[in-house]
PDB file of C-alpha atoms in Angstrom:
ATOM      1  CA  MET A 480      93.728 128.639  96.523  1.00  0.00           C
ATOM      2  CA  HIS A 481      97.473 128.973  96.977  1.00  0.00           C
ATOM      3  CA  LEU A 482      98.961 126.691  99.646  1.00  0.00           C
ATOM      4  CA  ILE A 483     102.517 127.609 100.627  1.00  0.00           C
ATOM      5  CA  SER A 484     104.525 125.523 103.085  1.00  0.00           C
ATOM      6  CA  ASP A 485     108.153 125.133 104.099  1.00  0.00           C
ATOM      7  CA  ALA A 486     107.482 121.421 104.751  1.00  0.00           C
ATOM      8  CA  THR A 487     105.389 118.791 102.956  1.00  0.00           C
ATOM      9  CA  GLY A 488     102.183 120.836 102.924  1.00  0.00           C
ATOM     10  CA  GLU A 489     100.037 118.026 104.339  1.00  0.00           C
ATOM     11  CA  THR A 490      98.626 120.234 107.081  1.00  0.00           C
ATOM     12  CA  LEU A 491      97.657 122.946 104.607  1.00  0.00           C
ATOM     13  CA  ASN A 492      96.050 120.489 102.218  1.00  0.00           C
ATOM     14  CA  THR A 493      93.953 118.985 105.004  1.00  0.00           C
ATOM     15  CA  VAL A 494      92.783 122.363 106.317  1.00  0.00           C
ATOM     16  CA  ALA A 495      92.020 123.708 102.834  1.00  0.00           C
ATOM     17  CA  ARG A 496      89.940 120.687 101.867  1.00  0.00           C
ATOM     18  CA  ALA A 497      88.110 120.680 105.186  1.00  0.00           C
ATOM     19  CA  ALA A 498      87.239 124.357 104.710  1.00  0.00           C
ATOM     20  CA  MET A 499      86.155 123.894 101.089  1.00  0.00           C
ATOM     21  CA  ALA A 500      83.784 121.122 102.162  1.00  0.00           C
ATOM     22  CA  TYR A 501      81.581 123.954 103.472  1.00  0.00           C
ATOM     23  CA  TYR A 502      81.276 125.309  99.918  1.00  0.00           C
ATOM     24  CA  ALA A 503      80.080 122.306  97.951  1.00  0.00           C
ATOM     25  CA  ASP A 504      78.829 124.492  95.088  1.00  0.00           C
ATOM     26  CA  TYR A 505      82.387 125.592  94.308  1.00  0.00           C
ATOM     27  CA  GLN A 506      85.266 123.585  92.855  1.00  0.00           C
ATOM     28  CA  PRO A 507      88.638 124.700  94.276  1.00  0.00           C
ATOM     29  CA  VAL A 508      91.718 125.009  92.085  1.00  0.00           C
ATOM     30  CA  GLU A 509      94.699 124.293  94.319  1.00  0.00           C
ATOM     31  CA  HIS A 510      98.172 125.650  93.659  1.00  0.00           C
ATOM     32  CA  ILE A 511     100.512 123.804  96.009  1.00  0.00           C
ATOM     33  CA  TYR A 512     104.021 124.993  96.845  1.00  0.00           C
ATOM     34  CA  ALA A 513     105.821 122.604  99.219  1.00  0.00           C
ATOM     35  CA  LEU A 514     109.328 122.893 100.713  1.00  0.00           C
ATOM     36  CA  VAL A 515     109.457 126.678 100.157  1.00  0.00           C
ATOM     37  CA  ARG A 516     112.577 127.651 102.094  1.00  0.00           C
ATOM     38  CA  THR A 517     114.386 130.313 100.037  1.00  0.00           C
ATOM     39  CA  PRO A 518     113.444 133.743  98.600  1.00  0.00           C
ATOM     40  CA  LYS A 519     113.875 132.335  95.090  1.00  0.00           C
ATOM     41  CA  GLN A 520     111.376 129.533  95.784  1.00  0.00           C
ATOM     42  CA  LEU A 521     108.919 132.004  97.291  1.00  0.00           C
ATOM     43  CA  SER A 522     109.259 134.377  94.330  1.00  0.00           C
ATOM     44  CA  ARG A 523     107.996 131.615  92.014  1.00  0.00           C
ATOM     45  CA  ALA A 524     104.920 131.207  94.187  1.00  0.00           C
ATOM     46  CA  LEU A 525     104.353 134.973  94.311  1.00  0.00           C
ATOM     47  CA  ALA A 526     104.544 135.210  90.514  1.00  0.00           C
ATOM     48  CA  GLU A 527     101.794 132.612  90.198  1.00  0.00           C
ATOM     49  CA  ILE A 528      99.703 134.280  92.903  1.00  0.00           C
ATOM     50  CA  GLU A 529      99.944 137.553  90.998  1.00  0.00           C
ATOM     51  CA  SER A 530      98.956 135.951  87.683  1.00  0.00           C
ATOM     52  CA  GLN A 531      96.144 133.852  89.215  1.00  0.00           C
ATOM     53  CA  PRO A 532      94.900 135.630  92.364  1.00  0.00           C
ATOM     54  CA  GLY A 533      93.269 133.572  95.087  1.00  0.00           C
ATOM     55  CA  VAL A 534      93.184 132.988  98.843  1.00  0.00           C
ATOM     56  CA  VAL A 535      96.667 132.239 100.226  1.00  0.00           C
ATOM     57  CA  LEU A 536      97.117 129.814 103.123  1.00  0.00           C
ATOM     58  CA  PHE A 537     100.605 129.261 104.481  1.00  0.00           C
ATOM     59  CA  THR A 538     102.815 127.682 107.116  1.00  0.00           C
ATOM     60  CA  LEU A 539     106.231 129.360 107.093  1.00  0.00           C
ATOM     61  CA  ILE A 540     108.684 129.497 109.984  1.00  0.00           C
ATOM     62  CA  ASP A 541     111.228 131.861 108.399  1.00  0.00           C
ATOM     63  CA  THR A 542     110.166 135.375 109.472  1.00  0.00           C
ATOM     64  CA  GLU A 543     111.688 137.086 106.412  1.00  0.00           C
ATOM     65  CA  LEU A 544     109.899 134.786 103.973  1.00  0.00           C
ATOM     66  CA  ARG A 545     106.690 135.235 105.905  1.00  0.00           C
ATOM     67  CA  ALA A 546     107.023 139.024 105.906  1.00  0.00           C
ATOM     68  CA  GLN A 547     107.737 139.033 102.161  1.00  0.00           C
ATOM     69  CA  LEU A 548     104.658 136.904 101.447  1.00  0.00           C
ATOM     70  CA  GLU A 549     102.346 138.954 103.673  1.00  0.00           C
ATOM     71  CA  LYS A 550     103.627 142.246 102.252  1.00  0.00           C
ATOM     72  CA  ARG A 551     103.114 141.213  98.617  1.00  0.00           C
ATOM     73  CA  CYS A 552      99.664 139.759  99.312  1.00  0.00           C
ATOM     74  CA  GLY A 553      98.762 143.011 101.062  1.00  0.00           C
ATOM     75  CA  GLU A 554      99.825 144.975  97.985  1.00  0.00           C
ATOM     76  CA  LEU A 555      97.672 142.682  95.831  1.00  0.00           C
ATOM     77  CA  THR A 556      94.776 142.902  98.346  1.00  0.00           C
ATOM     78  CA  ILE A 557      94.668 139.104  98.512  1.00  0.00           C
ATOM     79  CA  PRO A 558      93.694 137.272 101.765  1.00  0.00           C
ATOM     80  CA  CYS A 559      96.824 135.723 103.301  1.00  0.00           C
ATOM     81  CA  ILE A 560      96.348 133.455 106.316  1.00  0.00           C
ATOM     82  CA  SER A 561      98.844 131.647 108.534  1.00  0.00           C
ATOM     83  CA  ILE A 562      96.656 128.717 109.534  1.00  0.00           C
ATOM     84  CA  LEU A 563      98.594 127.700 112.663  1.00  0.00           C
ATOM     85  CA  ASP A 564      98.880 131.156 114.265  1.00  0.00           C
ATOM     86  CA  PRO A 565      95.667 130.997 116.371  1.00  0.00           C
ATOM     87  CA  VAL A 566      96.549 127.544 117.729  1.00  0.00           C
ATOM     88  CA  ILE A 567     100.168 128.480 118.471  1.00  0.00           C
ATOM     89  CA  ALA A 568      99.082 131.703 120.191  1.00  0.00           C
ATOM     90  CA  SER A 569      96.552 129.852 122.351  1.00  0.00           C
ATOM     91  CA  LEU A 570      99.148 127.252 123.346  1.00  0.00           C
ATOM     92  CA  ALA A 571     101.668 129.975 124.213  1.00  0.00           C
ATOM     93  CA  GLN A 572      99.113 131.660 126.464  1.00  0.00           C
ATOM     94  CA  TYR A 573      97.970 128.432 128.103  1.00  0.00           C
ATOM     95  CA  LEU A 574     101.481 127.053 128.647  1.00  0.00           C
ATOM     96  CA  ASN A 575     102.979 130.460 129.418  1.00  0.00           C
ATOM     97  CA  ALA A 576     105.852 129.484 127.162  1.00  0.00           C
ATOM     98  CA  GLN A 577     107.503 130.747 124.000  1.00  0.00           C
ATOM     99  CA  SER A 578     107.170 128.562 120.920  1.00  0.00           C
ATOM    100  CA  ARG A 579     110.343 127.111 119.420  1.00  0.00           C
ATOM    101  CA  PRO A 580     109.517 126.413 115.767  1.00  0.00           C
ATOM    102  CA  GLN A 581     111.193 123.424 114.157  1.00  0.00           C
ATOM    103  CA  LEU A 582     111.146 123.119 110.370  1.00  0.00           C
ATOM    104  CA  GLY A 583     109.177 119.993 109.431  1.00  0.00           C
ATOM    105  CA  GLY A 584     109.056 119.056 113.103  1.00  0.00           C
ATOM    106  CA  GLN A 585     105.917 116.951 112.686  1.00  0.00           C
ATOM    107  CA  HIS A 586     107.840 114.743 110.253  1.00  0.00           C
ATOM    108  CA  ALA A 587     110.842 114.099 112.498  1.00  0.00           C
ATOM    109  CA  LEU A 588     112.410 110.641 112.385  1.00  0.00           C
ATOM    110  CA  ASN A 589     111.402 109.847 115.955  1.00  0.00           C
ATOM    111  CA  ALA A 590     109.888 106.829 117.675  1.00  0.00           C
ATOM    112  CA  GLU A 591     106.412 107.773 116.462  1.00  0.00           C
ATOM    113  CA  TYR A 592     107.618 107.883 112.850  1.00  0.00           C
ATOM    114  CA  PHE A 593     109.194 104.430 113.052  1.00  0.00           C
ATOM    115  CA  ARG A 594     106.079 103.091 114.786  1.00  0.00           C
ATOM    116  CA  ARG A 595     104.041 104.148 111.748  1.00  0.00           C
ATOM    117  CA  ILE A 596     106.528 102.528 109.365  1.00  0.00           C
ATOM    118  CA  ASP A 597     106.388  99.326 111.404  1.00  0.00           C
ATOM    119  CA  ALA A 598     102.583  99.410 111.307  1.00  0.00           C
ATOM    120  CA  LEU A 599     102.576  99.915 107.532  1.00  0.00           C
ATOM    121  CA  ASN A 600     104.927  96.987 107.001  1.00  0.00           C
ATOM    122  CA  PHE A 601     102.779  94.763 109.223  1.00  0.00           C
ATOM    123  CA  THR A 602      99.584  95.824 107.478  1.00  0.00           C
ATOM    124  CA  MET A 603     100.912  95.211 103.963  1.00  0.00           C
ATOM    125  CA  ILE A 604     102.150  91.752 104.946  1.00  0.00           C
ATOM    126  CA  HIS A 605      98.821  90.875 106.580  1.00  0.00           C
ATOM    127  CA  ASP A 606      96.537  92.108 103.809  1.00  0.00           C
ATOM    128  CA  ASP A 607      93.705  89.918 102.515  1.00  0.00           C
ATOM    129  CA  GLY A 608      94.133  87.107 105.045  1.00  0.00           C
ATOM    130  CA  GLN A 609      97.867  86.589 104.576  1.00  0.00           C
ATOM    131  CA  HIS A 610     100.036  85.285 107.451  1.00  0.00           C
ATOM    132  CA  ALA A 611      97.064  84.635 109.737  1.00  0.00           C
ATOM    133  CA  GLU A 612      99.331  82.554 111.992  1.00  0.00           C
ATOM    134  CA  ASP A 613     100.546  85.695 113.791  1.00  0.00           C
ATOM    135  CA  LEU A 614      97.240  87.557 113.764  1.00  0.00           C
ATOM    136  CA  ASP A 615      97.494  88.099 117.517  1.00  0.00           C
ATOM    137  CA  GLN A 616     100.289  90.629 116.936  1.00  0.00           C
ATOM    138  CA  ALA A 617      97.829  93.034 115.307  1.00  0.00           C
ATOM    139  CA  ASP A 618      96.209  95.974 117.085  1.00  0.00           C
ATOM    140  CA  VAL A 619      93.096  95.681 114.907  1.00  0.00           C
ATOM    141  CA  VAL A 620      91.709  92.963 112.639  1.00  0.00           C
ATOM    142  CA  LEU A 621      89.151  94.042 110.055  1.00  0.00           C
ATOM    143  CA  THR A 622      86.943  91.348 108.587  1.00  0.00           C
ATOM    144  CA  GLY A 623      84.207  91.450 105.989  1.00  0.00           C
ATOM    145  CA  ILE A 624      83.025  90.212 102.635  1.00  0.00           C
ATOM    146  CA  SER A 625      84.702  91.217  99.390  1.00  0.00           C
ATOM    147  CA  ARG A 626      84.616  94.968  98.540  1.00  0.00           C
ATOM    148  CA  SER A 627      83.781  96.196 102.038  1.00  0.00           C
ATOM    149  CA  SER A 628      86.769  98.614 102.175  1.00  0.00           C
ATOM    150  CA  LYS A 629      88.979  96.395 104.341  1.00  0.00           C
ATOM    151  CA  THR A 630      92.305  97.096 102.617  1.00  0.00           C
ATOM    152  CA  PRO A 631      92.091 100.901 102.226  1.00  0.00           C
ATOM    153  CA  THR A 632      90.839 101.250 105.809  1.00  0.00           C
ATOM    154  CA  SER A 633      93.700  99.032 107.015  1.00  0.00           C
ATOM    155  CA  ILE A 634      96.272 101.185 105.222  1.00  0.00           C
ATOM    156  CA  TYR A 635      94.758 104.395 106.607  1.00  0.00           C
ATOM    157  CA  LEU A 636      94.903 102.985 110.139  1.00  0.00           C
ATOM    158  CA  ALA A 637      98.498 101.872 109.576  1.00  0.00           C
ATOM    159  CA  ASN A 638      99.367 105.451 108.667  1.00  0.00           C
ATOM    160  CA  ARG A 639      98.151 106.324 112.151  1.00  0.00           C
ATOM    161  CA  GLY A 640     100.557 103.771 113.625  1.00  0.00           C
ATOM    162  CA  ILE A 641      97.941 101.037 114.154  1.00  0.00           C
ATOM    163  CA  LYS A 642      98.979  97.521 113.120  1.00  0.00           C
ATOM    164  CA  THR A 643      96.010  96.293 111.119  1.00  0.00           C
ATOM    165  CA  ALA A 644      95.316  92.929 109.498  1.00  0.00           C
ATOM    166  CA  ASN A 645      92.293  92.163 107.367  1.00  0.00           C
ATOM    167  CA  ILE A 646      90.544  88.849 106.810  1.00  0.00           C
ATOM    168  CA  PRO A 647      88.066  88.303 103.948  1.00  0.00           C
ATOM    169  CA  ILE A 648      84.906  86.298 104.573  1.00  0.00           C
ATOM    170  CA  VAL A 649      84.412  84.197 101.450  1.00  0.00           C
ATOM    171  CA  PRO A 650      81.304  82.048 100.753  1.00  0.00           C
ATOM    172  CA  ASN A 651      81.815  78.335 101.458  1.00  0.00           C
ATOM    173  CA  ILE A 652      85.380  78.911 102.688  1.00  0.00           C
ATOM    174  CA  PRO A 653      85.866  78.932 106.480  1.00  0.00           C
ATOM    175  CA  PRO A 654      87.936  81.840 107.819  1.00  0.00           C
ATOM    176  CA  PRO A 655      91.321  81.008 109.331  1.00  0.00           C
ATOM    177  CA  LYS A 656      90.946  79.504 112.789  1.00  0.00           C
ATOM    178  CA  GLU A 657      93.211  82.238 114.190  1.00  0.00           C
ATOM    179  CA  LEU A 658      90.486  84.810 113.530  1.00  0.00           C
ATOM    180  CA  GLU A 659      88.178  83.157 116.017  1.00  0.00           C
ATOM    181  CA  THR A 660      90.827  82.599 118.684  1.00  0.00           C
ATOM    182  CA  VAL A 661      92.663  85.957 118.797  1.00  0.00           C
ATOM    183  CA  THR A 662      92.628  87.719 122.150  1.00  0.00           C
ATOM    184  CA  ARG A 663      94.865  90.776 121.792  1.00  0.00           C
ATOM    185  CA  PRO A 664      93.521  92.694 118.767  1.00  0.00           C
ATOM    186  CA  LEU A 665      90.173  94.385 118.400  1.00  0.00           C
ATOM    187  CA  VAL A 666      88.213  92.533 115.705  1.00  0.00           C
ATOM    188  CA  VAL A 667      85.776  94.701 113.730  1.00  0.00           C
ATOM    189  CA  GLY A 668      83.340  93.584 111.047  1.00  0.00           C
ATOM    190  CA  LEU A 669      82.785  95.865 108.051  1.00  0.00           C
ATOM    191  CA  ILE A 670      79.518  95.662 106.137  1.00  0.00           C
ATOM    192  CA  ALA A 671      77.695  97.717 103.504  1.00  0.00           C
ATOM    193  CA  SER A 672      74.366  97.524 101.734  1.00  0.00           C
ATOM    194  CA  ALA A 673      73.998  94.725  99.199  1.00  0.00           C
ATOM    195  CA  GLU A 674      73.290  97.346  96.531  1.00  0.00           C
ATOM    196  CA  ARG A 675      76.518  99.204  97.279  1.00  0.00           C
ATOM    197  CA  ILE A 676      78.619  96.037  97.352  1.00  0.00           C
ATOM    198  CA  ALA A 677      77.107  94.889  94.034  1.00  0.00           C
ATOM    199  CA  GLN A 678      77.877  98.244  92.448  1.00  0.00           C
ATOM    200  CA  ILE A 679      81.509  98.172  93.534  1.00  0.00           C
ATOM    201  CA  ARG A 680      81.957  94.560  92.445  1.00  0.00           C
ATOM    202  CA  LYS A 681      80.506  95.296  88.998  1.00  0.00           C
ATOM    203  CA  HIS A 682      82.936  98.174  88.558  1.00  0.00           C
ATOM    204  CA  ARG A 683      85.780  95.906  89.568  1.00  0.00           C
ATOM    205  CA  LEU A 684      84.782  93.264  87.019  1.00  0.00           C
ATOM    206  CA  LEU A 685      84.583  95.914  84.311  1.00  0.00           C
ATOM    207  CA  ALA A 686      88.045  97.165  85.231  1.00  0.00           C
ATOM    208  CA  MET A 687      89.301  93.596  84.864  1.00  0.00           C
ATOM    209  CA  ASN A 688      87.498  93.219  81.504  1.00  0.00           C
ATOM    210  CA  GLU A 689      85.267  90.513  82.934  1.00  0.00           C
ATOM    211  CA  GLN A 690      81.527  90.425  82.298  1.00  0.00           C
ATOM    212  CA  GLY A 691      78.530  88.271  83.056  1.00  0.00           C
ATOM    213  CA  GLU A 692      76.066  87.907  85.905  1.00  0.00           C
ATOM    214  CA  THR A 693      77.438  85.711  88.690  1.00  0.00           C
ATOM    215  CA  ASP A 694      76.768  85.218  92.383  1.00  0.00           C
ATOM    216  CA  TYR A 695      79.638  87.656  92.967  1.00  0.00           C
ATOM    217  CA  VAL A 696      77.474  90.575  91.779  1.00  0.00           C
ATOM    218  CA  ASP A 697      74.011  89.163  92.516  1.00  0.00           C
ATOM    219  CA  GLN A 698      72.339  91.209  95.245  1.00  0.00           C
ATOM    220  CA  GLU A 699      70.518  88.237  96.793  1.00  0.00           C
ATOM    221  CA  SER A 700      73.774  86.292  97.044  1.00  0.00           C
ATOM    222  CA  ILE A 701      75.498  89.328  98.510  1.00  0.00           C
ATOM    223  CA  ALA A 702      72.665  89.724 101.045  1.00  0.00           C
ATOM    224  CA  ALA A 703      73.262  86.115 102.102  1.00  0.00           C
ATOM    225  CA  GLU A 704      76.985  86.840 102.512  1.00  0.00           C
ATOM    226  CA  LEU A 705      76.168  89.861 104.661  1.00  0.00           C
ATOM    227  CA  SER A 706      73.736  87.840 106.783  1.00  0.00           C
ATOM    228  CA  HIS A 707      76.448  85.248 107.404  1.00  0.00           C
ATOM    229  CA  MET A 708      78.872  88.057 108.253  1.00  0.00           C
ATOM    230  CA  ARG A 709      76.495  89.548 110.823  1.00  0.00           C
ATOM    231  CA  LYS A 710      75.914  86.161 112.453  1.00  0.00           C
ATOM    232  CA  LEU A 711      79.672  85.555 112.673  1.00  0.00           C
ATOM    233  CA  CYS A 712      80.207  88.904 114.380  1.00  0.00           C
ATOM    234  CA  ALA A 713      77.268  88.380 116.733  1.00  0.00           C
ATOM    235  CA  ARG A 714      78.570  84.959 117.738  1.00  0.00           C
ATOM    236  CA  HIS A 715      81.914  86.411 118.794  1.00  0.00           C
ATOM    237  CA  GLY A 716      80.696  89.774 120.051  1.00  0.00           C
ATOM    238  CA  TRP A 717      82.637  91.703 117.413  1.00  0.00           C
ATOM    239  CA  PRO A 718      81.416  95.248 116.713  1.00  0.00           C
ATOM    240  CA  ILE A 719      80.143  96.014 113.207  1.00  0.00           C
ATOM    241  CA  ILE A 720      80.597  99.213 111.199  1.00  0.00           C
ATOM    242  CA  ASP A 721      78.347  99.906 108.216  1.00  0.00           C
ATOM    243  CA  VAL A 722      80.561 101.594 105.614  1.00  0.00           C
ATOM    244  CA  THR A 723      77.823 102.206 103.027  1.00  0.00           C
ATOM    245  CA  ARG A 724      77.874 105.987 103.427  1.00  0.00           C
ATOM    246  CA  ARG A 725      81.218 106.382 105.157  1.00  0.00           C
ATOM    247  CA  SER A 726      84.491 107.555 103.713  1.00  0.00           C
ATOM    248  CA  ILE A 727      87.644 105.594 104.536  1.00  0.00           C
ATOM    249  CA  GLU A 728      88.599 108.343 107.000  1.00  0.00           C
ATOM    250  CA  GLU A 729      85.236 108.121 108.773  1.00  0.00           C
ATOM    251  CA  THR A 730      85.434 104.337 108.996  1.00  0.00           C
ATOM    252  CA  ALA A 731      88.948 104.558 110.434  1.00  0.00           C
ATOM    253  CA  ALA A 732      87.796 107.173 112.956  1.00  0.00           C
ATOM    254  CA  ALA A 733      84.997 104.835 114.056  1.00  0.00           C
ATOM    255  CA  VAL A 734      87.534 102.012 114.519  1.00  0.00           C
ATOM    256  CA  ILE A 735      89.796 104.284 116.574  1.00  0.00           C
ATOM    257  CA  ASN A 736      86.813 105.225 118.777  1.00  0.00           C
ATOM    258  CA  LEU A 737      86.102 101.525 119.333  1.00  0.00           C
ATOM    259  CA  MET A 738      89.758 101.001 120.283  1.00  0.00           C
ATOM    260  CA  ARG A 739      89.561 103.830 122.800  1.00  0.00           C
ATOM    261  CA  GLU A 740      86.340 102.483 124.315  1.00  0.00           C
ATOM    262  CA  ARG A 741      87.865  99.032 124.591  1.00  0.00           C
ATOM    263  CA  HIS A 742      90.971 100.442 126.266  1.00  0.00           C
ATOM    264  CA  GLU A 743      88.864 102.466 128.718  1.00  0.00           C
ATOM    265  CA  ALA A 744      86.733  99.411 129.512  1.00  0.00           C
ATOM    266  CA  LYS A 745      89.829  97.345 130.257  1.00  0.00           C
ATOM    267  CA  GLY A 746      91.172 100.141 132.447  1.00  0.00           C
ATOM    268  CA  SER A 747      87.977 100.298 134.491  1.00  0.00           C
ATOM    269  CA  ASP A 748      88.056  96.508 134.965  1.00  0.00           C
ATOM    270  CA  SER A 749      91.586  96.507 136.347  1.00  0.00           C
TER     271      SER A 749
END
C-alpha cells in the first residue's frame, strides 16, 4: 500500500490500518510518503509505486500533483483513491458550500492544538500518582493495580485533549486521600483478568532482568488485589472498565463514552 499525503499522513495511516483489519489473513507492506508538496517529491513516490505496485491512497490538495498521480496510476492500472473525496462531497452538498482546502489544516496551531499540549503536560506530570495534591484539576483520573494499562491510556486520552491523571492501587499502601475526595474529575477503575496481569508482570520482570516467583506475579495475590480494587470502586461508585481484551484505543473510547454520559446526566439534572 502506498500512502501519499501533503501533510503528516496520520489520516491515511489510520484509514489504511482500519481497512486492512478486515483482511486479517494478509500482512500489509506500507510505503508512506508524507509532506509531498512538489513535483520532485511526488516523482520519488511514483518511481517506487512503479517498481513495487500496490493500492495507492492519497490526500493531496494541489490539483496538479493530484492529476499527475492519478494519470500515472491510471497508466499503470493501479487503484488510486482519494480517501476524503466522498466525505468532502457529502459536506459540500449538505452545507451547499464550496470547500476551501487548507494544507495541514487539521494540524493548525489553534486553541484546540494548545489544549492538547496542555493536557499532555498535565498527564505526564500526574503519571503514576505524582502530584496528587491537585488531582481535582484533572478531567479524568484512572486508577488500578499495577500493569492495568493506566499510563498508556492516560497518554492516549491526553492526545485527545483530556487532562488525565492516574493513581496506582498498591497492596498495603493506602491511595492518596485526594483520590477519595475529588469532585470534578471522572474517576474510572481499570481491571483485567489475574492471568493477563500476571503475564504482563512476568514480561516486565524479564525485561528488567529480574526473576523469581513473588506475590507480584502470583495469580492468587493478583486476584486479591483485583478484589480490593473492585470494592474500592464500588464504595465510591466509580465505573470499572475491564481491559483484558481491549486495546488502548478501545479503553480510551470507553472512558470518553463515560465522560459523555456523565456530562449528559449533569445537564439533565440542571
